[in-house]
C-alpha cells in the first residue's frame, strides 16, 4: 500500500519526528507501535494490510507514529522523574502537533487512537487525559500500570501518568462527561502476559461508568498473528 512520510521538527520533543500516512480520506486513525518501534512497524508486521480495504476505499485514513518509549518510561539511563518529563513531551507531541496536523488533512472530527503494547498505554492514556480530541481509543495488549517501571519512585507525575491511579479519581463532571463519550476497547488474548492489565483497567473504568469494551480472545497464537486481526475487528 502506498505510504506517505511526513516530517517536521517537533517543538514538544526537540527533534525531528516523522509519521507515515496511509489512505486519502475517511475517519482518521492514529496508530502507535510497540515500545521503541518506528512508524514503519505497522506496515512491516501486517497491521496496515489488515485494514487495507478500509484505507483503499476511503473509510479510514491512518497516521502511524514512531514510539519514543525507550527515551521515556523505559529509559533505564534516566531517573524516573526525567522519564516522566519525556513522556509528558510525547503526550504533547500527539495532542498539540499530530492532532492539529490530522485536522489540517482531514475534516472528520471523530479521531480514533490505537496502539499495541506500550502503544496501547499511550493510546488509552492520551484519550483519557484529552477526551475532547478522540472518539474511540483501542488498546491492544496494552500496559496500563507504569509503576513497575518507576524503580519504586512515586510522585504526582507518576500518578497523573498512570491510568490505574488517576481514573478512580476522575470526579470533575465536565471532564468525566467527555471521557464517557469515548468508545474504549481493551483487547488482549489468553496467552498474553499483559492480559491482567486489560482486566484491571476494565474494572477501574467500570467503577466510573466508562464505556469500556473488554475483549479477551481465546487464542494462544503468536501475538503478531493476532494483533492485525484485533485491529481490523475493532477499527469498525
PDB file of N, CA and C in Angstrom, residues 63-100:
ATOM      1  N   UNK A  63      -2.604   7.290  10.352  1.00  0.00           N
ATOM      2  CA  UNK A  63      -1.410   8.081  10.641  1.00  0.00           C
ATOM      3  C   UNK A  63      -0.606   7.320  11.705  1.00  0.00           C
ATOM      4  N   UNK A  64       0.490   6.668  11.295  1.00  0.00           N
ATOM      5  CA  UNK A  64       1.272   5.855  12.220  1.00  0.00           C
ATOM      6  C   UNK A  64       2.460   6.664  12.742  1.00  0.00           C
ATOM      7  N   UNK A  65       2.574   6.724  14.069  1.00  0.00           N
ATOM      8  CA  UNK A  65       3.636   7.477  14.728  1.00  0.00           C
ATOM      9  C   UNK A  65       4.785   6.551  15.112  1.00  0.00           C
ATOM     10  N   UNK A  66       5.959   7.123  15.378  1.00  0.00           N
ATOM     11  CA  UNK A  66       7.016   6.334  16.000  1.00  0.00           C
ATOM     12  C   UNK A  66       6.842   6.333  17.514  1.00  0.00           C
ATOM     13  N   UNK A  67       7.429   5.363  18.172  1.00  0.00           N
ATOM     14  CA  UNK A  67       7.456   5.322  19.628  1.00  0.00           C
ATOM     15  C   UNK A  67       8.733   5.987  20.142  1.00  0.00           C
ATOM     16  N   UNK A  68       8.632   6.634  21.298  1.00  0.00           N
ATOM     17  CA  UNK A  68       9.854   7.097  21.971  1.00  0.00           C
ATOM     18  C   UNK A  68       9.924   6.512  23.384  1.00  0.00           C
ATOM     19  N   UNK A  69       9.275   5.380  23.598  1.00  0.00           N
ATOM     20  CA  UNK A  69       9.243   4.785  24.936  1.00  0.00           C
ATOM     21  C   UNK A  69      10.647   4.544  25.497  1.00  0.00           C
ATOM     22  N   UNK A  70      11.605   4.246  24.613  1.00  0.00           N
ATOM     23  CA  UNK A  70      12.970   3.992  25.083  1.00  0.00           C
ATOM     24  C   UNK A  70      13.687   5.270  25.525  1.00  0.00           C
ATOM     25  N   UNK A  71      13.095   6.426  25.200  1.00  0.00           N
ATOM     26  CA  UNK A  71      13.602   7.695  25.713  1.00  0.00           C
ATOM     27  C   UNK A  71      12.834   8.134  26.960  1.00  0.00           C
ATOM     28  N   UNK A  72      11.695   7.513  27.175  1.00  0.00           N
ATOM     29  CA  UNK A  72      10.785   7.971  28.229  1.00  0.00           C
ATOM     30  C   UNK A  72      10.675   6.910  29.325  1.00  0.00           C
ATOM     31  N   UNK A  73       9.501   6.310  29.468  1.00  0.00           N
ATOM     32  CA  UNK A  73       9.243   5.419  30.600  1.00  0.00           C
ATOM     33  C   UNK A  73      10.216   4.247  30.666  1.00  0.00           C
ATOM     34  N   UNK A  74      10.709   3.775  29.531  1.00  0.00           N
ATOM     35  CA  UNK A  74      11.591   2.605  29.516  1.00  0.00           C
ATOM     36  C   UNK A  74      13.076   2.950  29.474  1.00  0.00           C
ATOM     37  N   UNK A  75      13.402   4.215  29.675  1.00  0.00           N
ATOM     38  CA  UNK A  75      14.795   4.671  29.605  1.00  0.00           C
ATOM     39  C   UNK A  75      15.503   4.420  30.933  1.00  0.00           C
ATOM     40  N   UNK A  76      16.236   3.334  31.019  1.00  0.00           N
ATOM     41  CA  UNK A  76      16.903   2.976  32.268  1.00  0.00           C
ATOM     42  C   UNK A  76      18.106   3.866  32.571  1.00  0.00           C
ATOM     43  N   UNK A  77      18.529   4.673  31.604  1.00  0.00           N
ATOM     44  CA  UNK A  77      19.665   5.574  31.817  1.00  0.00           C
ATOM     45  C   UNK A  77      19.245   6.935  32.360  1.00  0.00           C
ATOM     46  N   UNK A  78      17.943   7.118  32.567  1.00  0.00           N
ATOM     47  CA  UNK A  78      17.428   8.373  33.109  1.00  0.00           C
ATOM     48  C   UNK A  78      16.690   8.090  34.413  1.00  0.00           C
ATOM     49  N   UNK A  79      16.603   9.093  35.261  1.00  0.00           N
ATOM     50  CA  UNK A  79      15.851   8.935  36.500  1.00  0.00           C
ATOM     51  C   UNK A  79      14.364   8.826  36.180  1.00  0.00           C
ATOM     52  N   UNK A  80      13.577   8.251  37.075  1.00  0.00           N
ATOM     53  CA  UNK A  80      12.132   8.203  36.830  1.00  0.00           C
ATOM     54  C   UNK A  80      11.525   9.580  36.570  1.00  0.00           C
ATOM     55  N   UNK A  81      11.981  10.590  37.279  1.00  0.00           N
ATOM     56  CA  UNK A  81      11.456  11.946  37.071  1.00  0.00           C
ATOM     57  C   UNK A  81      11.751  12.421  35.650  1.00  0.00           C
ATOM     58  N   UNK A  82      12.954  12.141  35.161  1.00  0.00           N
ATOM     59  CA  UNK A  82      13.314  12.536  33.794  1.00  0.00           C
ATOM     60  C   UNK A  82      12.511  11.743  32.763  1.00  0.00           C
ATOM     61  N   UNK A  83      12.286  10.477  33.042  1.00  0.00           N
ATOM     62  CA  UNK A  83      11.493   9.648  32.123  1.00  0.00           C
ATOM     63  C   UNK A  83      10.081  10.213  31.972  1.00  0.00           C
ATOM     64  N   UNK A  84       9.524  10.664  33.079  1.00  0.00           N
ATOM     65  CA  UNK A  84       8.154  11.181  33.056  1.00  0.00           C
ATOM     66  C   UNK A  84       8.065  12.508  32.308  1.00  0.00           C
ATOM     67  N   UNK A  85       9.100  13.322  32.408  1.00  0.00           N
ATOM     68  CA  UNK A  85       9.126  14.575  31.636  1.00  0.00           C
ATOM     69  C   UNK A  85       9.076  14.250  30.139  1.00  0.00           C
ATOM     70  N   UNK A  86       9.873  13.258  29.729  1.00  0.00           N
ATOM     71  CA  UNK A  86       9.883  12.886  28.312  1.00  0.00           C
ATOM     72  C   UNK A  86       8.533  12.304  27.892  1.00  0.00           C
ATOM     73  N   UNK A  87       7.905  11.547  28.781  1.00  0.00           N
ATOM     74  CA  UNK A  87       6.575  11.024  28.489  1.00  0.00           C
ATOM     75  C   UNK A  87       5.580  12.166  28.294  1.00  0.00           C
ATOM     76  N   UNK A  88       5.652  13.183  29.134  1.00  0.00           N
ATOM     77  CA  UNK A  88       4.766  14.346  29.004  1.00  0.00           C
ATOM     78  C   UNK A  88       4.993  15.059  27.671  1.00  0.00           C
ATOM     79  N   UNK A  89       6.250  15.098  27.240  1.00  0.00           N
ATOM     80  CA  UNK A  89       6.563  15.737  25.959  1.00  0.00           C
ATOM     81  C   UNK A  89       5.978  14.949  24.789  1.00  0.00           C
ATOM     82  N   UNK A  90       5.986  13.614  24.899  1.00  0.00           N
ATOM     83  CA  UNK A  90       5.396  12.793  23.835  1.00  0.00           C
ATOM     84  C   UNK A  90       3.888  12.984  23.789  1.00  0.00           C
ATOM     85  N   UNK A  91       3.284  13.079  24.948  1.00  0.00           N
ATOM     86  CA  UNK A  91       1.850  13.353  25.021  1.00  0.00           C
ATOM     87  C   UNK A  91       1.531  14.691  24.355  1.00  0.00           C
ATOM     88  N   UNK A  92       2.354  15.688  24.620  1.00  0.00           N
ATOM     89  CA  UNK A  92       2.161  16.994  23.984  1.00  0.00           C
ATOM     90  C   UNK A  92       2.346  16.907  22.481  1.00  0.00           C
ATOM     91  N   UNK A  93       3.305  16.109  22.041  1.00  0.00           N
ATOM     92  CA  UNK A  93       3.520  15.898  20.609  1.00  0.00           C
ATOM     93  C   UNK A  93       2.249  15.370  19.944  1.00  0.00           C
ATOM     94  N   UNK A  94       1.608  14.386  20.574  1.00  0.00           N
ATOM     95  CA  UNK A  94       0.387  13.819  19.997  1.00  0.00           C
ATOM     96  C   UNK A  94      -0.734  14.846  19.958  1.00  0.00           C
ATOM     97  N   UNK A  95      -0.966  15.490  21.094  1.00  0.00           N
ATOM     98  CA  UNK A  95      -2.139  16.354  21.244  1.00  0.00           C
ATOM     99  C   UNK A  95      -1.959  17.706  20.559  1.00  0.00           C
ATOM    100  N   UNK A  96      -0.765  18.281  20.675  1.00  0.00           N
ATOM    101  CA  UNK A  96      -0.546  19.644  20.184  1.00  0.00           C
ATOM    102  C   UNK A  96       0.038  19.713  18.780  1.00  0.00           C
ATOM    103  N   UNK A  97       0.545  18.593  18.279  1.00  0.00           N
ATOM    104  CA  UNK A  97       1.142  18.597  16.945  1.00  0.00           C
ATOM    105  C   UNK A  97       0.450  17.620  15.989  1.00  0.00           C
ATOM    106  N   UNK A  98       0.337  16.358  16.396  1.00  0.00           N
ATOM    107  CA  UNK A  98      -0.229  15.360  15.489  1.00  0.00           C
ATOM    108  C   UNK A  98      -1.718  15.604  15.254  1.00  0.00           C
ATOM    109  N   UNK A  99      -2.477  15.836  16.317  1.00  0.00           N
ATOM    110  CA  UNK A  99      -3.923  16.063  16.145  1.00  0.00           C
ATOM    111  C   UNK A  99      -4.194  17.274  15.248  1.00  0.00           C
ATOM    112  N   UNK A 100      -3.553  18.441  15.471  1.00  0.00           N
ATOM    113  CA  UNK A 100      -3.772  19.560  14.548  1.00  0.00           C
ATOM    114  C   UNK A 100      -3.345  19.249  13.113  1.00  0.00           C
TER     115      UNK A 100
END
